[in-house]
Amino acid sequence: MRITILAIVLCCLSATSFAQAKGPYPFLTVSPDVLVPNAEFSETHKTGFGFTVSGGYKLCRHFAPGLSYTYYSVQSKNATLQEDLAAHIVKAGARFYLQDFYLVADAGTAFVNGYGNGTRFIYSVGAGDEIRLGRRSRLDVSAAYEGLNTGRNTGIIAVRVGYTHRFFR
């Protein structure tokens, strides 16, 4: 047990001793979203809008776990036949980096009002790129497929262009 604790402490010390060069750092991203309904969902609903606030901690060069909050608003094409979709979404996941390009995978809970009313499971997979604006700031461009479990085929392609700030860098 003591050897395990000692090994963890040594790993943490070695990871933080080079923090100013390429070490771990937290980041925060804020972005507006364009939501494009996919498959059956596109037959009943229009393109929607939302916003996302996400934060993470880049532990090493290629891996960053994180949390995100998203709000969705997607209107139905025919209000008398289908309800609009409004959702508050909380997800946890990770980014896998290759330089500034990354792949992302998230899963979480959606609190849905209207179409598929209730608390639902949601997952997303996607890719993005961070374009350098300054020493700590980036333009984050990403797209993700988001599957919302409403009992029907509710798929959304979310396109985001946001601002990322890297702290303590």
Coordinates of N, CA and C in Angstrom, one line a residue:
M1 N 0.8 -1.2 0.0 CA 0.0 0.0 0.0 C 0.9 1.3 0.0
R2 N 1.9 1.2 0.8 CA 2.8 2.4 0.9 C 3.5 2.6 -0.4
I3 N 3.9 1.5 -1.1 CA 4.6 1.7 -2.4 C 3.7 2.3 -3.4
T4 N 2.4 1.9 -3.4 CA 1.4 2.4 -4.3 C 1.2 3.9 -4.1
I5 N 1.1 4.3 -2.9 CA 0.9 5.7 -2.6 C 2.2 6.5 -3.0
L6 N 3.3 6.0 -2.7 CA 4.6 6.6 -3.1 C 4.7 6.7 -4.6
A7 N 4.3 5.7 -5.3 CA 4.3 5.8 -6.8 C 3.4 6.8 -7.3
I8 N 2.2 7.0 -6.8 CA 1.2 8.0 -7.2 C 1.8 9.4 -6.9
V9 N 2.3 9.6 -5.7 CA 2.9 10.9 -5.4 C 4.1 11.2 -6.3
L10 N 4.9 10.3 -6.6 CA 6.1 10.6 -7.5 C 5.6 10.9 -8.9
C11 N 4.5 10.2 -9.4 CA 4.0 10.5 -10.7 C 3.4 11.9 -10.8
C12 N 2.7 12.3 -9.7 CA 2.1 13.6 -9.7 C 3.1 14.7 -9.6
L13 N 4.2 14.5 -8.8 CA 5.3 15.5 -8.7 C 6.0 15.6 -10.1
S14 N 6.3 14.5 -10.7 CA 7.0 14.6 -12.0 C 6.1 15.2 -13.1
A15 N 4.8 15.0 -13.0 CA 3.9 15.6 -14.0 C 3.8 17.1 -13.8
T16 N 3.8 17.6 -12.6 CA 3.6 19.0 -12.3 C 4.9 19.8 -12.3
S17 N 6.1 19.1 -12.3 CA 7.3 19.8 -12.2 C 7.6 20.5 -13.6
F18 N 7.0 20.0 -14.6 CA 7.2 20.6 -16.0 C 6.0 21.4 -16.4
A19 N 5.1 21.8 -15.5 CA 3.9 22.4 -15.9 C 4.0 23.7 -16.8
Q20 N 5.1 24.4 -16.7 CA 5.2 25.6 -17.5 C 5.6 25.3 -18.9
A21 N 6.2 24.1 -19.2 CA 6.6 23.8 -20.5 C 5.4 23.1 -21.3
K22 N 5.0 21.9 -20.9 CA 3.9 21.3 -21.6 C 3.0 20.5 -20.6
G23 N 3.0 21.0 -19.4 CA 2.3 20.3 -18.4 C 0.8 20.4 -18.4
P24 N 0.1 19.8 -17.4 CA -1.3 19.8 -17.4 C -1.9 21.2 -17.1
Y25 N -3.1 21.5 -17.6 CA -3.7 22.8 -17.4 C -5.2 22.6 -17.6
P26 N -6.0 23.5 -16.9 CA -7.5 23.5 -17.2 C -7.8 24.4 -18.3
F27 N -9.0 24.2 -18.9 CA -9.4 25.0 -20.0 C -11.0 25.1 -19.9
L28 N -11.5 26.2 -20.5 CA -12.9 26.5 -20.6 C -13.3 26.9 -22.0
T29 N -14.4 26.3 -22.5 CA -14.8 26.6 -23.8 C -16.3 27.1 -23.8
V30 N -16.6 28.1 -24.5 CA -18.0 28.6 -24.6 C -18.3 28.7 -26.1
S31 N -19.4 28.1 -26.5 CA -19.7 28.1 -28.0 C -21.2 28.1 -28.2
P32 N -21.6 28.9 -29.3 CA -23.0 28.7 -29.8 C -23.0 27.4 -30.6
D33 N -24.2 26.8 -30.7 CA -24.4 25.6 -31.5 C -25.4 25.7 -32.6
V34 N -25.2 25.1 -33.7 CA -26.2 24.9 -34.7 C -26.5 23.4 -34.7
L35 N -27.8 23.1 -34.6 CA -28.2 21.7 -34.4 C -29.0 21.2 -35.6
V36 N -28.4 20.3 -36.3 CA -29.0 19.8 -37.5 C -29.7 18.4 -37.2
P37 N -31.0 18.3 -37.3 CA -31.6 17.0 -37.0 C -31.2 15.9 -38.1
N38 N -31.1 14.7 -37.6 CA -30.6 13.6 -38.5 C -31.7 12.5 -38.5
A39 N -31.7 11.7 -39.6 CA -32.6 10.6 -39.8 C -34.0 10.9 -39.6
E40 N -34.8 10.1 -38.9 CA -36.2 10.4 -38.7 C -36.5 11.7 -38.1
F41 N -35.7 12.2 -37.2 CA -35.9 13.4 -36.5 C -35.9 14.6 -37.5
S42 N -35.1 14.5 -38.6 CA -35.1 15.6 -39.6 C -36.4 15.7 -40.3
E43 N -37.2 14.7 -40.4 CA -38.5 14.7 -41.0 C -39.5 15.5 -40.3
T44 N -39.4 15.6 -39.0 CA -40.4 16.3 -38.1 C -39.9 17.6 -37.5
H45 N -38.6 17.9 -37.5 CA -38.0 19.0 -36.8 C -37.1 19.8 -37.7
K46 N -37.0 21.1 -37.5 CA -36.2 22.1 -38.2 C -34.8 22.1 -37.6
T47 N -33.9 22.8 -38.2 CA -32.6 23.1 -37.7 C -32.7 24.0 -36.4
G48 N -32.0 23.6 -35.4 CA -32.2 24.3 -34.1 C -30.9 25.0 -33.7
F49 N -31.0 25.6 -32.5 CA -29.8 26.4 -32.0 C -29.7 26.1 -30.5
G50 N -28.5 26.4 -30.0 CA -28.2 26.2 -28.6 C -26.9 26.8 -28.2
F51 N -26.4 26.4 -27.0 CA -25.1 26.9 -26.6 C -24.5 25.8 -25.7
T52 N -23.1 25.8 -25.6 CA -22.4 24.9 -24.8 C -21.4 25.6 -24.0
V53 N -21.2 25.2 -22.7 CA -20.1 25.6 -21.9 C -19.5 24.3 -21.4
S54 N -18.2 24.2 -21.7 CA -17.5 23.0 -21.3 C -16.1 23.3 -20.7
G55 N -15.7 22.5 -19.8 CA -14.4 22.7 -19.2 C -13.7 21.3 -19.0
G56 N -12.4 21.4 -19.0 CA -11.7 20.1 -18.9 C -10.3 20.4 -18.3
Y57 N -9.6 19.3 -18.2 CA -8.2 19.4 -17.6 C -7.3 18.6 -18.5
K58 N -6.5 19.2 -19.2 CA -5.6 18.5 -20.1 C -4.5 17.8 -19.3
L59 N -4.6 16.6 -19.0 CA -3.7 15.9 -18.1 C -2.3 15.6 -18.7
C60 N -2.3 15.3 -20.0 CA -1.1 15.1 -20.7 C -1.2 15.6 -22.2
R61 N -0.3 15.3 -23.0 CA -0.3 15.8 -24.3 C -1.5 15.4 -25.2
H62 N -2.0 14.2 -24.9 CA -3.0 13.6 -25.8 C -4.4 13.3 -25.1
F63 N -4.6 13.7 -23.8 CA -5.8 13.3 -23.1 C -6.3 14.4 -22.2
A64 N -7.6 14.7 -22.3 CA -8.2 15.7 -21.4 C -9.7 15.3 -21.0
P65 N -9.9 14.8 -19.8 CA -11.3 14.6 -19.4 C -12.0 15.9 -19.1
G66 N -13.3 15.9 -19.2 CA -14.0 17.1 -19.0 C -15.5 17.0 -18.8
L67 N -16.2 18.1 -18.4 CA -17.6 18.2 -18.2 C -18.2 19.2 -19.1
S68 N -19.5 19.1 -19.5 CA -20.1 20.1 -20.3 C -21.6 20.3 -20.0
Y69 N -22.0 21.5 -20.2 CA -23.5 21.8 -20.1 C -23.9 22.4 -21.4
T70 N -25.0 21.9 -22.0 CA -25.5 22.3 -23.2 C -27.0 22.6 -23.1
Y71 N -27.5 23.6 -23.8 CA -28.9 23.9 -23.9 C -29.3 23.7 -25.4
Y72 N -30.4 23.0 -25.7 CA -30.9 22.8 -27.0 C -32.2 23.4 -27.2
S73 N -32.5 23.9 -28.4 CA -33.8 24.4 -28.7 C -34.0 24.0 -30.2
V74 N -34.9 23.0 -30.5 CA -35.2 22.6 -31.8 C -36.7 22.6 -32.0
Q75 N -37.2 23.4 -33.0 CA -38.6 23.6 -33.3 C -39.1 22.5 -34.2
S76 N -40.3 22.1 -34.0 CA -40.9 21.1 -34.9 C -41.4 21.8 -36.2
K77 N -41.5 21.0 -37.3 CA -42.0 21.6 -38.6 C -43.5 21.8 -38.5
N78 N -44.2 21.0 -37.8 CA -45.7 21.1 -37.7 C -46.0 21.0 -36.2
A79 N -46.3 22.2 -35.6 CA -46.6 22.2 -34.1 C -47.8 21.4 -33.7
T80 N -48.7 21.2 -34.6 CA -49.9 20.4 -34.2 C -49.6 18.9 -34.1
L81 N -48.6 18.4 -34.9 CA -48.3 17.0 -34.9 C -47.2 16.6 -34.0
Q82 N -46.2 17.5 -33.8 CA -45.0 17.2 -33.0 C -44.7 18.3 -32.0
E83 N -44.1 18.0 -30.9 CA -43.7 19.0 -30.0 C -42.3 19.5 -30.3
D84 N -42.0 20.8 -29.9 CA -40.6 21.3 -30.0 C -39.8 20.5 -29.0
L85 N -38.5 20.5 -29.2 CA -37.5 19.9 -28.3 C -36.7 21.0 -27.6
A86 N -36.7 21.0 -26.3 CA -35.9 21.9 -25.5 C -35.2 21.0 -24.4
A87 N -33.9 21.1 -24.3 CA -33.2 20.2 -23.4 C -32.1 20.9 -22.7
H88 N -31.9 20.6 -21.4 CA -30.7 21.0 -20.6 C -29.9 19.7 -20.5
I89 N -28.6 19.7 -20.9 CA -27.8 18.5 -21.0 C -26.5 18.7 -20.2
V90 N -26.2 17.6 -19.4 CA -25.0 17.6 -18.6 C -24.3 16.3 -19.0
K91 N -23.0 16.5 -19.5 CA -22.3 15.3 -20.0 C -20.8 15.3 -19.4
A92 N -20.3 14.1 -19.3 CA -18.9 13.9 -18.9 C -18.2 13.1 -20.1
G93 N -17.0 13.4 -20.3 CA -16.3 12.7 -21.4 C -14.9 13.0 -21.4
A94 N -14.3 12.8 -22.6 CA -12.8 13.0 -22.8 C -12.5 13.5 -24.2
R95 N -11.5 14.2 -24.3 CA -10.9 14.6 -25.6 C -9.6 13.9 -25.8
F96 N -9.3 13.4 -27.0 CA -8.1 12.7 -27.3 C -7.4 13.5 -28.4
Y97 N -6.3 14.1 -28.1 CA -5.6 15.1 -29.0 C -4.5 14.5 -29.9
L98 N -4.4 15.0 -31.0 CA -3.3 14.8 -32.0 C -2.9 16.2 -32.4
Q99 N -2.0 16.8 -31.7 CA -1.6 18.3 -31.8 C -2.8 19.1 -31.4
D100 N -3.4 20.0 -32.2 CA -4.5 20.8 -31.9 C -5.8 20.1 -32.4
F101 N -5.8 19.1 -33.2 CA -6.9 18.3 -33.6 C -7.3 17.3 -32.5
Y102 N -8.6 17.1 -32.3 CA -9.0 16.2 -31.3 C -10.2 15.4 -31.6
L103 N -10.4 14.2 -31.0 CA -11.6 13.4 -31.1 C -12.2 13.5 -29.7
V104 N -13.5 13.5 -29.7 CA -14.2 13.7 -28.4 C -15.3 12.6 -28.3
A105 N -15.5 12.1 -27.0 CA -16.6 11.2 -26.7 C -17.2 11.6 -25.4
D106 N -18.5 11.7 -25.3 CA -19.2 12.1 -24.1 C -20.4 11.3 -23.9
A107 N -20.9 11.2 -22.6 CA -22.2 10.6 -22.3 C -22.7 11.3 -21.1
G108 N -24.0 11.4 -21.0 CA -24.6 12.1 -19.9 C -26.1 12.0 -19.8
T109 N -26.7 13.0 -19.2 CA -28.1 13.1 -19.0 C -28.7 14.3 -19.6
A110 N -29.9 14.2 -20.3 CA -30.6 15.3 -20.9 C -31.9 15.4 -20.1
F111 N -32.2 16.6 -19.7 CA -33.5 16.9 -19.1 C -34.3 17.6 -20.2
V112 N -35.3 16.8 -20.7 CA -36.0 17.2 -22.0 C -37.4 17.7 -21.6
N113 N -37.7 18.8 -22.3 CA -39.1 19.4 -22.3 C -39.6 19.3 -23.7
G114 N -40.9 18.9 -23.8 CA -41.5 18.7 -25.1 C -41.3 17.4 -25.7
Y115 N -40.7 17.3 -26.8 CA -40.5 16.1 -27.6 C -39.7 15.0 -26.7
G116 N -40.3 13.9 -26.4 CA -39.7 12.9 -25.6 C -39.5 13.4 -24.1
N117 N -40.4 14.1 -23.6 CA -40.4 14.7 -22.3 C -39.8 13.8 -21.2
G118 N -38.9 14.2 -20.3 CA -38.4 13.5 -19.3 C -36.9 13.5 -19.2
T119 N -36.3 12.7 -18.3 CA -34.8 12.6 -18.2 C -34.3 11.5 -19.1
R120 N -33.4 11.8 -20.0 CA -33.0 10.8 -21.0 C -31.4 10.7 -21.0
F121 N -31.0 9.6 -21.5 CA -29.6 9.3 -21.8 C -29.2 10.0 -23.1
I122 N -28.0 10.6 -23.1 CA -27.4 11.1 -24.4 C -26.0 10.8 -24.5
Y123 N -25.5 10.5 -25.7 CA -24.1 10.3 -26.0 C -23.7 11.1 -27.2
S124 N -22.4 11.4 -27.3 CA -21.9 12.1 -28.5 C -20.5 11.7 -28.8
V125 N -20.2 11.7 -30.1 CA -18.9 11.4 -30.6 C -18.6 12.5 -31.7
G126 N -17.4 13.0 -31.7 CA -17.1 14.0 -32.7 C -15.7 14.3 -32.8
A127 N -15.4 15.4 -33.6 CA -14.0 15.8 -33.8 C -14.0 17.3 -33.8
G128 N -12.8 17.9 -33.6 CA -12.7 19.3 -33.6 C -11.2 19.7 -33.8
D129 N -11.0 21.0 -33.9 CA -9.7 21.6 -34.1 C -9.6 22.9 -33.3
E130 N -8.5 23.1 -32.6 CA -8.3 24.4 -31.9 C -7.3 25.2 -32.7
I131 N -7.8 26.4 -33.1 CA -6.9 27.3 -33.9 C -6.4 28.4 -33.0
R132 N -5.1 28.5 -32.9 CA -4.5 29.5 -32.0 C -4.8 30.9 -32.3
L133 N -5.3 31.6 -31.3 CA -5.6 33.1 -31.4 C -4.5 33.9 -30.7
G134 N -4.1 33.3 -29.6 CA -3.1 34.0 -28.7 C -2.4 32.9 -27.8
R135 N -1.6 33.3 -26.9 CA -0.9 32.4 -26.0 C -1.8 31.5 -25.3
R136 N -2.9 32.0 -24.8 CA -3.9 31.2 -24.0 C -5.2 31.0 -24.6
S137 N -5.5 31.6 -25.8 CA -6.8 31.6 -26.4 C -6.8 30.8 -27.7
R138 N -7.9 30.1 -27.9 CA -8.1 29.3 -29.1 C -9.5 29.5 -29.7
L139 N -9.6 29.4 -31.0 CA -10.9 29.3 -31.7 C -11.1 27.8 -31.8
D140 N -12.2 27.3 -31.2 CA -12.5 25.8 -31.2 C -13.6 25.6 -32.2
V141 N -13.3 24.8 -33.3 CA -14.3 24.5 -34.3 C -14.5 23.0 -34.2
S142 N -15.8 22.5 -34.0 CA -16.0 21.1 -33.8 C -17.4 20.7 -34.4
A143 N -17.5 19.4 -34.6 CA -18.8 18.8 -35.0 C -18.9 17.5 -34.3
A144 N -20.2 17.2 -33.9 CA -20.4 15.9 -33.2 C -21.8 15.4 -33.5
Y145 N -21.9 14.0 -33.5 CA -23.2 13.4 -33.6 C -23.6 13.1 -32.2
E146 N -24.8 13.6 -31.9 CA -25.4 13.4 -30.6 C -26.7 12.5 -30.7
G147 N -26.7 11.4 -30.0 CA -27.8 10.5 -30.0 C -28.6 10.7 -28.7
L148 N -29.8 11.1 -28.8 CA -30.7 11.3 -27.6 C -31.7 10.2 -27.5
N149 N -31.7 9.5 -26.4 CA -32.6 8.4 -26.2 C -34.0 8.8 -25.8
T150 N -34.9 9.1 -26.8 CA -36.2 9.5 -26.5 C -37.2 8.4 -26.8
G151 N -36.8 7.2 -27.1 CA -37.7 6.2 -27.5 C -37.9 6.2 -29.0
R152 N -37.5 7.2 -29.6 CA -37.5 7.3 -31.1 C -36.1 7.6 -31.6
N153 N -35.9 7.6 -32.9 CA -34.6 7.8 -33.5 C -34.3 9.4 -33.5
T154 N -33.7 9.9 -32.4 CA -33.5 11.3 -32.3 C -32.0 11.5 -32.3
G155 N -31.5 11.8 -33.6 CA -30.1 12.1 -33.8 C -29.9 13.5 -34.2
I156 N -28.8 14.2 -33.7 CA -28.6 15.6 -34.0 C -27.1 15.7 -34.3
I157 N -26.8 16.4 -35.3 CA -25.4 16.8 -35.6 C -25.2 18.2 -35.1
A158 N -24.3 18.4 -34.1 CA -24.1 19.7 -33.5 C -22.8 20.3 -34.1
V159 N -22.9 21.5 -34.7 CA -21.7 22.2 -35.2 C -21.5 23.3 -34.3
R160 N -20.2 23.4 -33.8 CA -19.9 24.5 -32.8 C -18.7 25.3 -33.3
V161 N -18.7 26.6 -33.0 CA -17.5 27.4 -33.2 C -17.5 28.3 -31.9
G162 N -16.5 28.0 -31.1 CA -16.4 28.7 -29.8 C -15.0 29.2 -29.5
Y163 N -15.0 29.8 -28.3 CA -13.8 30.4 -27.7 C -13.3 29.5 -26.6
T164 N -12.0 29.1 -26.6 CA -11.4 28.3 -25.6 C -10.3 29.1 -24.9
H165 N -10.3 29.1 -23.6 CA -9.3 29.8 -22.8 C -8.5 28.7 -22.0
R166 N -7.2 28.7 -22.1 CA -6.4 27.8 -21.4 C -5.8 28.6 -20.2
F167 N -6.1 28.1 -19.0 CA -5.6 28.7 -17.7 C -4.2 28.2 -17.3
F168 N -3.5 29.1 -16.7 CA -2.2 28.8 -16.1 C -1.2 28.2 -17.1
R169 N -1.2 28.8 -18.3 CA -0.3 28.3 -19.4 C 0.7 29.2 -19.7

